[in-house]
Amino acid sequence: MNAARGLGDTGVNGRRTTLVVVALALLGVALRLPFLTVPPGPDESGFFIIGQQWRDGTSLYGDYWVDRPPLLVTIFWLVPSITWLRIVGCLAVAAVVLLVGFAAYAARGHRAAVAAAATAALLSAAPWLGVVRVNGELLASPFVAGAMVLTVLMLRDGARRPHLLALGAGAASAAAFGVKQSSVDGFVFGTVALAVLALTRPERRRQALTLLLAAVGGALALAVLLVAWGATRGTDPVGLFHAVVTFRADAGEVIRESASSATTDRLREMVLAWLVSGLALLTLVALALGVRHRRDPVVVATLATLLAGSAVALLGGSYWLHYLAQLIPAAALTAAWLVGTPDGAPGPGRAPGVVRRAAVVLVAAWLPIATVVTLSDELSHPIDDGPAEATGAFVREASEPGDTIVVAYGQPNVVLDSGLTAPYEHLWSLPVRVLDPDLADLTALVESPERPTWVVQWGKDGFATWAVRTDTFSDAVHEHYREAGTVCGRTIWLRDDAERTLPAPEAC
């Protein structure tokens, strides 16, 4: 596989490409700036709470349990505030734009680099992909893009130190997995690219195998390092395996058996976002390119990565929009292969005349229009977290030092807004449904002397919810608590032995 020089090229083309790609990275950051002060969402809040108290405690991560790998928690341990987290999110977008631009230029030249960088910048700002807030998919994307760069470089004929590049690609792929365990894109891209290389270039078959072994070595080394780091903070390796691997299978079964109609509604929304955002169009382009250029490692690997990411989004079962953000690096490379001209050897190059030009025009028009429309809609109809903010504010104003809170069930943004700690280890509803479906642990807590000062009943119709047996817990709350008020339809309970001055609820 021949390739053009990278963004480090000192020629006119190299400097021009560098300037354009850097400008597009800045555009990607600029498009996120209007959302820098959006109230933190449940995931941001929950991970921030967990990260800030991560130490040797009573659960997997300090005193809390979450089904995520340690690198994600490390990031939230490092950031001092939600604002800084949003800045890290902006840096992640810039890194993805730069890295996919580098990968595309290294493989196909200037036009490919611009196409990849522009696609990444636009998709990274698309609210319909759930990227307004910082999520695991966004934070994993730079590592995925880095693995793609290293894979492209190691595949080149005459590449310098290809096994070192493979080692780095494996480590970068493991880092992405260490942020979000569903982020397997780097593994898929590298494995498929090496498989195609071995099948189409018999003279490089042995090298492909040794490169694969080097990549596996890099991935294992990084995985061991992350597990060891977690252990120093009190995270048990066996418990970590359960959280990252086996819990997801158990959760999938619970969702399939008991999920409410809201899950089906989210599936419809996710499919609609996939269609409108341009990801569906780029997937069709990737399919066409993959069939036409099935002997090209990077084209086939890009297609495989897009399909794998789509499968992950569907098989996750919860169908949150931000799952689609995982597709951004591969979608960006698809745009690159559509417009890129190979430097010598056979490659994706130009699709047949009219078809190729039509596809380029369609992609070039669709992505900016979709992004502008969704951004405009998001800015004119800001995210409404009124109930969470108002509920948290009510408890914060009424609470005294040493007070604690539990929200039944989930809504860690309410916990963060209240400024209190939660004595219950589960901050999200899905772990409650899977690990404490009878609410035995939560009931024992509210019946103990250490019971929380405040209990927030998030459901408007009582404590009942799907996949959870709530009668015993509800009885315990009614026995040990009294109603302190209702905010935005959410009942707030105060323990019977506590006296607090209650504020007037904020308007919703």
Coordinates of C-alpha atoms in Angstrom, one line a residue:
M1 CA 0.0 0.0 0.0
N2 CA 1.6 3.2 -1.1
A3 CA 0.8 6.5 0.6
A4 CA 1.3 10.2 0.4
R5 CA 3.4 11.9 2.9
G6 CA 1.7 12.9 6.2
L7 CA 0.8 16.3 7.6
G8 CA 4.5 16.7 8.5
D9 CA 5.3 17.2 4.8
T10 CA 7.2 20.4 4.4
G11 CA 6.1 20.9 0.8
V12 CA 3.4 23.3 -0.3
N13 CA 0.7 20.6 -0.3
G14 CA 1.7 19.6 3.2
R15 CA 1.6 23.1 4.6
R16 CA -1.7 23.8 2.8
T17 CA -3.3 20.6 4.1
T18 CA -2.0 21.3 7.6
L19 CA -3.6 24.8 7.6
V20 CA -6.9 23.5 6.3
V21 CA -7.1 20.6 8.7
V22 CA -6.2 22.8 11.7
A23 CA -8.8 25.3 10.7
L24 CA -11.4 22.5 10.5
A25 CA -10.4 21.3 14.0
L26 CA -10.9 24.8 15.3
L27 CA -14.3 24.9 13.5
G28 CA -15.3 21.6 15.3
V29 CA -14.3 23.3 18.6
A30 CA -16.1 26.5 17.8
L31 CA -19.4 24.6 17.0
R32 CA -19.3 23.1 20.5
L33 CA -18.7 26.4 22.4
P34 CA -22.4 27.5 22.6
F35 CA -23.0 24.4 24.7
L36 CA -20.1 24.8 27.1
T37 CA -22.4 25.9 29.9
V38 CA -25.3 23.5 29.2
P39 CA -26.3 22.0 32.6
P40 CA -24.6 18.6 33.2
G41 CA -26.5 15.6 32.0
P42 CA -27.0 12.4 34.1
D43 CA -23.9 10.6 32.7
E44 CA -21.6 13.6 33.1
S45 CA -22.9 14.2 36.6
G46 CA -22.6 10.5 37.6
F47 CA -19.1 10.0 36.3
F48 CA -18.0 13.3 37.8
I49 CA -19.3 12.2 41.2
I50 CA -17.6 8.9 41.0
G51 CA -14.3 10.2 39.7
Q52 CA -14.0 12.9 42.3
Q53 CA -14.3 10.4 45.2
W54 CA -12.4 7.5 43.6
R55 CA -10.4 5.7 46.2
D56 CA -10.4 2.5 48.1
G57 CA -14.0 2.3 49.3
T58 CA -17.0 0.0 49.7
S59 CA -17.8 -0.5 46.0
L60 CA -16.0 -0.8 42.7
Y61 CA -15.0 2.8 42.3
G62 CA -14.8 4.2 45.9
D63 CA -18.3 4.0 47.3
Y64 CA -20.0 3.8 43.9
W65 CA -20.5 1.1 41.2
V66 CA -20.6 1.8 37.5
D67 CA -20.2 -0.5 34.5
R68 CA -17.3 1.4 32.9
P69 CA -13.6 0.8 32.5
P70 CA -11.0 2.7 34.7
L71 CA -9.7 5.1 32.0
L72 CA -13.0 6.8 31.8
V73 CA -13.2 7.2 35.5
T74 CA -9.6 8.5 35.5
I75 CA -10.5 11.3 33.1
F76 CA -13.3 12.4 35.5
W77 CA -10.9 12.0 38.4
L78 CA -8.6 14.5 36.7
V79 CA -11.0 17.2 35.7
P80 CA -11.8 19.7 38.5
S81 CA -15.2 20.8 37.2
I82 CA -17.9 20.1 34.6
T83 CA -16.6 23.2 32.7
W84 CA -13.2 21.7 32.5
L85 CA -14.8 18.4 31.3
R86 CA -16.5 20.3 28.5
I87 CA -13.1 21.8 27.6
V88 CA -11.6 18.3 27.5
G89 CA -14.5 17.4 25.2
C90 CA -13.5 20.2 22.8
L91 CA -10.0 19.0 22.8
A92 CA -11.2 15.5 22.0
V93 CA -13.1 16.8 19.0
A94 CA -10.0 18.7 17.8
A95 CA -7.9 15.6 18.2
V96 CA -10.3 13.5 16.2
V97 CA -10.4 16.0 13.4
L98 CA -6.6 16.3 13.3
L99 CA -6.0 12.5 13.5
V100 CA -8.5 11.5 10.8
G101 CA -7.1 14.2 8.6
F102 CA -3.6 12.9 9.1
A103 CA -4.7 9.3 8.4
A104 CA -6.5 10.3 5.2
Y105 CA -3.6 12.4 4.0
A106 CA -1.1 9.7 4.7
A107 CA -3.2 7.3 2.6
R108 CA -4.7 9.5 -0.1
G109 CA -3.5 13.0 -0.1
H110 CA -4.8 16.6 0.3
R111 CA -8.4 16.2 -0.8
A112 CA -8.9 13.1 1.3
A113 CA -7.5 14.9 4.3
V114 CA -9.9 17.8 3.9
A115 CA -12.9 15.6 3.4
A116 CA -12.1 13.5 6.5
A117 CA -11.4 16.5 8.7
A118 CA -14.6 18.4 7.5
T119 CA -16.8 15.3 8.1
A120 CA -15.4 14.7 11.6
A121 CA -15.8 18.4 12.5
L122 CA -19.4 18.5 11.3
L123 CA -20.5 15.2 12.8
S124 CA -18.8 16.0 16.2
A125 CA -21.0 19.1 16.5
A126 CA -24.3 17.4 15.5
P127 CA -26.7 17.5 18.5
W128 CA -28.6 14.6 17.1
L129 CA -25.6 12.4 17.8
G130 CA -25.8 13.3 21.5
V131 CA -22.5 15.2 21.4
V132 CA -23.7 18.4 23.1
R133 CA -22.5 16.8 26.4
V134 CA -19.3 14.9 26.9
N135 CA -19.8 11.1 26.8
G136 CA -17.7 8.0 26.7
E137 CA -18.0 7.7 22.9
L138 CA -16.6 11.2 22.4
L139 CA -13.7 10.6 24.9
A140 CA -12.8 7.3 23.3
S141 CA -12.8 8.7 19.7
P142 CA -9.3 10.3 19.8
F143 CA -7.8 6.9 20.7
V144 CA -9.8 5.2 17.9
A145 CA -8.6 7.8 15.5
G146 CA -5.0 7.4 16.7
A147 CA -5.2 3.7 16.2
M148 CA -6.4 4.3 12.6
V149 CA -3.5 6.6 11.9
L150 CA -1.0 4.1 13.2
T151 CA -2.6 1.3 11.2
V152 CA -2.6 3.3 8.0
L153 CA 1.1 4.1 8.5
M154 CA 2.1 0.6 9.3
L155 CA 0.4 -0.8 6.2
R156 CA 2.6 1.3 3.9
D157 CA 5.1 -0.4 1.7
G158 CA 8.5 0.3 3.2
A159 CA 7.1 1.7 6.4
R160 CA 9.7 2.6 9.1
R161 CA 9.4 0.5 12.3
P162 CA 6.0 -1.0 11.4
H163 CA 6.0 -3.3 14.4
L164 CA 6.4 -0.3 16.7
L165 CA 3.5 1.4 14.9
A166 CA 1.5 -1.8 15.4
L167 CA 2.3 -1.8 19.1
G168 CA 1.0 1.7 19.3
A169 CA -2.1 0.9 17.3
G170 CA -2.9 -1.9 19.7
A171 CA -2.3 0.3 22.8
A172 CA -4.5 3.1 21.3
S173 CA -7.3 0.6 20.6
A174 CA -7.1 -0.7 24.2
A175 CA -7.2 2.9 25.5
A176 CA -10.4 3.4 23.6
F177 CA -11.8 0.2 25.1
G178 CA -10.5 1.5 28.5
V179 CA -12.8 4.5 28.1
K180 CA -15.9 2.7 26.8
Q181 CA -15.9 -1.1 26.5
S182 CA -18.1 -0.9 23.4
S183 CA -15.4 1.2 21.6
V184 CA -13.9 -1.7 19.7
D185 CA -13.4 0.3 16.5
G186 CA -9.6 0.4 16.7
F187 CA -9.4 -3.4 17.1
V188 CA -11.8 -3.9 14.2
F189 CA -10.0 -1.5 11.9
G190 CA -6.6 -2.9 12.5
T191 CA -7.6 -6.6 12.4
V192 CA -9.6 -6.3 9.2
A193 CA -6.9 -4.2 7.5
L194 CA -4.3 -6.8 8.3
A195 CA -6.5 -9.7 7.3
V196 CA -7.1 -8.1 3.9
L197 CA -3.4 -7.4 3.5
A198 CA -2.6 -11.0 4.2
L199 CA -5.2 -12.3 1.8
T200 CA -4.4 -10.0 -1.1
R201 CA -0.6 -9.7 -0.7
P202 CA 0.8 -13.2 -0.1
E203 CA 4.4 -11.8 0.0
R204 CA 3.4 -9.7 3.1
R205 CA 1.4 -12.5 4.8
R206 CA 4.1 -13.3 7.4
Q207 CA 4.6 -9.6 8.1
A208 CA 0.8 -9.1 8.6
L209 CA 0.9 -11.9 11.2
T210 CA 3.8 -10.4 13.1
L211 CA 2.1 -7.0 13.0
L212 CA -1.0 -8.5 14.4
L213 CA 1.0 -10.1 17.3
A214 CA 2.7 -6.7 18.0
A215 CA -0.7 -5.0 18.1
V216 CA -2.1 -7.6 20.5
G217 CA 1.0 -7.1 22.6
G218 CA 0.4 -3.4 22.8
A219 CA -3.2 -3.9 23.7
L220 CA -2.5 -6.4 26.4
A221 CA 0.3 -4.2 27.9
L222 CA -2.1 -1.2 28.1
A223 CA -4.9 -3.3 29.5
V224 CA -2.6 -4.7 32.3
L225 CA -1.5 -1.1 33.0
L226 CA -5.0 0.1 33.4
V227 CA -6.1 -2.8 35.6
A228 CA -3.0 -2.2 37.8
W229 CA -3.7 1.5 38.0
G230 CA -7.3 0.8 39.0
A231 CA -6.1 -1.6 41.7
T232 CA -4.0 1.1 43.2
R233 CA -7.2 3.1 43.6
G234 CA -9.1 0.2 45.2
T235 CA -10.8 -1.2 42.1
D236 CA -10.9 -5.0 42.3
P237 CA -9.8 -6.6 39.0
V238 CA -12.4 -9.4 39.3
G239 CA -15.2 -6.9 40.1
L240 CA -14.0 -4.8 37.2
F241 CA -14.3 -7.8 34.8
H242 CA -17.9 -8.3 36.0
A243 CA -18.7 -4.7 35.5
V244 CA -17.2 -4.3 32.0
V245 CA -18.0 -7.7 30.5
T246 CA -20.6 -9.9 32.2
F247 CA -22.8 -7.1 33.5
R248 CA -23.6 -6.0 30.0
A249 CA -24.9 -9.4 29.1
D250 CA -27.1 -9.5 32.2
A251 CA -28.3 -5.9 31.4
G252 CA -29.2 -6.9 27.9
E253 CA -31.3 -9.7 29.1
V254 CA -33.2 -7.5 31.6
I255 CA -33.8 -4.9 28.9
R256 CA -35.1 -7.5 26.4
E257 CA -37.5 -9.0 29.0
S258 CA -38.8 -5.9 30.8
A259 CA -38.0 -2.6 29.0
S260 CA -40.8 0.0 28.8
S261 CA -42.1 1.6 25.6
A262 CA -39.6 4.4 26.2
T263 CA -36.9 2.0 25.0
T264 CA -38.7 1.5 21.7
D265 CA -39.2 5.2 21.3
R266 CA -35.4 5.8 21.7
L267 CA -34.7 3.2 19.1
R268 CA -36.9 5.1 16.6
E269 CA -35.1 8.3 17.5
M270 CA -31.7 6.7 17.1
V271 CA -32.6 5.3 13.6
L272 CA -34.0 8.7 12.6
A273 CA -30.8 10.4 13.8
W274 CA -28.7 7.9 11.9
L275 CA -30.7 8.7 8.8
V276 CA -30.8 12.5 9.1
S277 CA -27.3 13.1 10.3
G278 CA -25.7 11.7 7.2
L279 CA -24.3 8.5 8.8
A280 CA -26.7 6.4 6.8
L281 CA -25.5 8.0 3.6
L282 CA -21.9 7.5 4.5
T283 CA -22.6 3.9 5.4
L284 CA -24.0 3.3 1.9
V285 CA -21.0 5.0 0.4
A286 CA -18.7 2.7 2.5
L287 CA -20.6 -0.4 1.3
A288 CA -20.2 0.7 -2.3
L289 CA -16.5 1.4 -1.9
G290 CA -16.0 -1.8 0.0
V291 CA -17.5 -3.9 -2.7
R292 CA -15.7 -2.1 -5.5
H293 CA -12.3 -2.0 -3.7
R294 CA -12.5 -5.2 -1.7
R295 CA -8.7 -5.7 -2.1
D296 CA -7.9 -2.4 -0.4
P297 CA -7.1 -2.9 3.3
V298 CA -8.1 0.5 4.5
V299 CA -11.4 0.7 2.6
V300 CA -12.6 -2.7 3.7
A301 CA -11.4 -2.0 7.3
T302 CA -13.4 1.3 7.3
L303 CA -16.5 -0.5 6.1
A304 CA -16.1 -3.2 8.8
T305 CA -15.6 -0.5 11.4
L306 CA -18.7 1.3 10.4
L307 CA -20.8 -1.9 10.5
A308 CA -19.3 -3.0 13.8
G309 CA -20.1 0.4 15.4
S310 CA -23.6 0.3 14.1
A311 CA -24.1 -3.2 15.5
V312 CA -22.8 -2.1 18.9
A313 CA -25.2 0.8 18.9
L314 CA -28.1 -1.5 18.2
L315 CA -27.1 -4.4 20.4
G316 CA -26.5 -2.1 23.4
G317 CA -30.3 -2.2 23.9
S318 CA -30.7 1.2 25.4
Y319 CA -30.5 3.1 22.1
W320 CA -29.1 6.4 23.4
L321 CA -28.3 8.9 20.7
H322 CA -24.7 9.3 21.8
Y323 CA -24.0 5.7 20.8
L324 CA -23.9 7.0 17.2
A325 CA -20.9 9.3 18.0
Q326 CA -18.8 6.1 18.0
L327 CA -19.2 6.0 14.2
I328 CA -17.6 9.4 13.6
P329 CA -14.0 8.4 12.9
A330 CA -14.9 5.7 10.4
A331 CA -17.5 7.9 8.8
A332 CA -14.9 10.6 8.3
L333 CA -12.5 8.1 6.6
T334 CA -15.4 7.0 4.3
A335 CA -15.7 10.6 3.1
A336 CA -11.9 10.6 2.5
W337 CA -11.9 7.4 0.5
L338 CA -14.7 8.8 -1.6
V339 CA -12.8 11.8 -2.8
G340 CA -9.2 10.7 -2.4
T341 CA -6.9 9.9 -5.3
P342 CA -4.5 7.1 -4.7
D343 CA -0.8 7.9 -4.9
G344 CA 0.3 5.2 -7.4
A345 CA -0.9 1.8 -6.3
P346 CA -4.5 0.6 -6.6
G347 CA -6.8 2.1 -4.0
P348 CA -10.2 3.4 -3.4
G349 CA -9.5 6.4 -5.7
R350 CA -12.3 7.7 -7.8
A351 CA -15.5 5.8 -8.1
P352 CA -17.0 5.6 -11.6
G353 CA -17.5 9.1 -13.0
V354 CA -21.0 10.3 -12.6
V355 CA -21.8 8.1 -9.6
R356 CA -18.8 9.3 -7.8
R357 CA -19.5 13.0 -8.5
A358 CA -23.1 12.6 -7.5
A359 CA -22.0 10.9 -4.2
V360 CA -19.5 13.6 -3.5
V361 CA -22.1 16.4 -4.1
L362 CA -24.7 14.6 -2.0
V363 CA -22.3 14.1 1.0
A364 CA -20.9 17.6 0.7
A365 CA -24.4 19.1 0.8
W366 CA -26.0 16.8 3.2
L367 CA -23.6 17.0 6.1
P368 CA -23.4 20.8 6.5
I369 CA -27.2 21.2 6.0
A370 CA -28.0 18.5 8.6
T371 CA -25.5 20.0 11.1
V372 CA -26.7 23.6 10.6
V373 CA -30.4 22.5 10.9
T374 CA -29.9 20.4 14.0
L375 CA -27.6 23.1 15.6
S376 CA -30.1 25.8 15.0
D377 CA -32.9 23.7 16.4
E378 CA -30.8 22.9 19.5
L379 CA -29.9 26.5 20.1
S380 CA -33.5 27.7 19.7
H381 CA -34.8 24.9 21.9
P382 CA -32.2 24.4 24.6
I383 CA -31.9 21.2 26.6
D384 CA -34.6 21.3 29.3
D385 CA -33.2 20.0 32.6
G386 CA -35.7 22.1 34.6
P387 CA -37.0 19.2 36.8
A388 CA -33.5 18.0 37.7
E389 CA -32.2 21.5 38.4
A390 CA -35.3 22.6 40.4
T391 CA -35.3 19.4 42.4
G392 CA -31.6 19.6 43.2
A393 CA -31.9 23.3 44.1
F394 CA -34.8 22.6 46.5
V395 CA -32.8 20.0 48.4
R396 CA -29.6 22.1 48.3
E397 CA -31.4 25.1 49.8
A398 CA -33.1 23.0 52.5
S399 CA -30.2 20.7 53.4
E400 CA -27.7 21.1 56.3
P401 CA -24.1 19.9 56.5
G402 CA -23.9 16.1 56.7
D403 CA -27.2 15.5 54.8
T404 CA -27.3 12.8 52.2
I405 CA -29.6 12.0 49.3
V406 CA -30.9 9.1 47.2
V407 CA -32.8 9.5 44.0
A408 CA -35.1 6.6 43.1
Y409 CA -33.9 5.7 40.6
G410 CA -30.9 7.1 38.9
Q411 CA -30.7 10.8 37.9
P412 CA -27.2 11.5 39.3
N413 CA -27.5 15.1 37.9
V414 CA -30.0 15.7 40.8
V415 CA -27.4 14.4 43.2
L416 CA -24.8 16.7 41.8
D417 CA -27.1 19.7 41.8
S418 CA -28.1 19.1 45.4
G419 CA -24.4 19.3 46.5
L420 CA -24.9 16.2 48.7
T421 CA -23.4 12.7 48.7
A422 CA -25.4 9.6 48.0
P423 CA -25.0 6.6 50.4
Y424 CA -26.4 4.2 47.8
E425 CA -23.8 2.7 45.4
H426 CA -26.0 2.8 42.3
L427 CA -26.3 6.3 40.7
W428 CA -28.1 5.0 37.5
S429 CA -31.3 3.0 37.1
L430 CA -29.9 0.2 34.9
P431 CA -27.6 -1.2 37.6
V432 CA -30.5 -1.0 40.0
R433 CA -32.7 -3.1 37.7
V434 CA -29.9 -5.7 37.2
L435 CA -28.1 -5.8 40.5
D436 CA -30.7 -4.8 43.0
P437 CA -34.1 -5.6 41.4
D438 CA -35.8 -6.4 44.7
L439 CA -34.3 -3.2 46.1
A440 CA -33.0 -5.3 49.0
D441 CA -29.9 -3.1 49.4
L442 CA -31.8 0.2 49.1
T443 CA -34.5 -0.9 51.5
A444 CA -31.9 -2.0 54.0
L445 CA -30.3 1.4 53.7
V446 CA -33.5 3.4 54.3
E447 CA -34.3 1.2 57.3
S448 CA -30.8 1.6 58.8
P449 CA -29.6 4.4 61.1
E450 CA -27.4 5.6 58.1
R451 CA -30.4 6.1 55.9
P452 CA -30.3 9.2 53.6
T453 CA -31.7 12.5 54.8
W454 CA -33.6 12.9 51.5
V455 CA -35.2 10.5 49.1
V456 CA -36.4 11.8 45.8
Q457 CA -39.2 9.9 44.1
W458 CA -38.4 10.6 40.5
G459 CA -41.4 8.8 39.0
K460 CA -44.6 11.0 39.1
D461 CA -46.8 8.0 39.8
G462 CA -44.9 6.5 42.8
F463 CA -41.8 4.3 43.1
A464 CA -43.0 1.7 40.6
T465 CA -40.8 1.2 37.5
W466 CA -40.0 -1.6 35.1
A467 CA -37.9 -4.6 36.1
V468 CA -37.9 -3.6 39.8
R469 CA -40.0 -4.9 42.6
T470 CA -40.7 -1.8 44.7
D471 CA -43.4 -2.6 47.3
T472 CA -41.1 -3.3 50.3
F473 CA -39.0 -0.3 49.5
S474 CA -42.0 1.9 49.1
D475 CA -43.4 0.7 52.5
A476 CA -40.0 1.5 54.2
V477 CA -40.0 5.0 52.8
H478 CA -43.5 5.7 54.0
E479 CA -42.5 4.3 57.4
H480 CA -39.4 6.3 58.0
Y481 CA -40.0 9.5 55.9
R482 CA -42.5 12.2 55.4
E483 CA -43.3 14.3 52.3
A484 CA -41.3 17.5 52.3
G485 CA -42.7 18.9 49.0
T486 CA -43.3 18.3 45.3
V487 CA -41.1 19.8 42.7
C488 CA -42.0 19.5 39.0
G489 CA -44.1 16.5 39.9
R490 CA -41.3 14.8 41.8
T491 CA -42.1 14.0 45.5
I492 CA -39.3 14.8 47.9
W493 CA -39.2 12.8 51.1
L494 CA -37.4 13.9 54.4
R495 CA -36.6 11.4 57.1
D496 CA -38.9 11.6 60.1
D497 CA -36.2 12.5 62.6
A498 CA -34.9 15.5 60.6
E499 CA -36.2 19.1 60.8
R500 CA -35.4 21.4 57.9
T501 CA -36.6 24.8 56.7
L502 CA -38.1 24.2 53.3
P503 CA -37.9 26.7 50.5
A504 CA -40.6 27.5 48.0
P505 CA -40.1 25.2 44.9
E506 CA -38.7 26.7 41.8
A507 CA -41.0 27.0 38.8
C508 CA -40.5 24.3 36.1

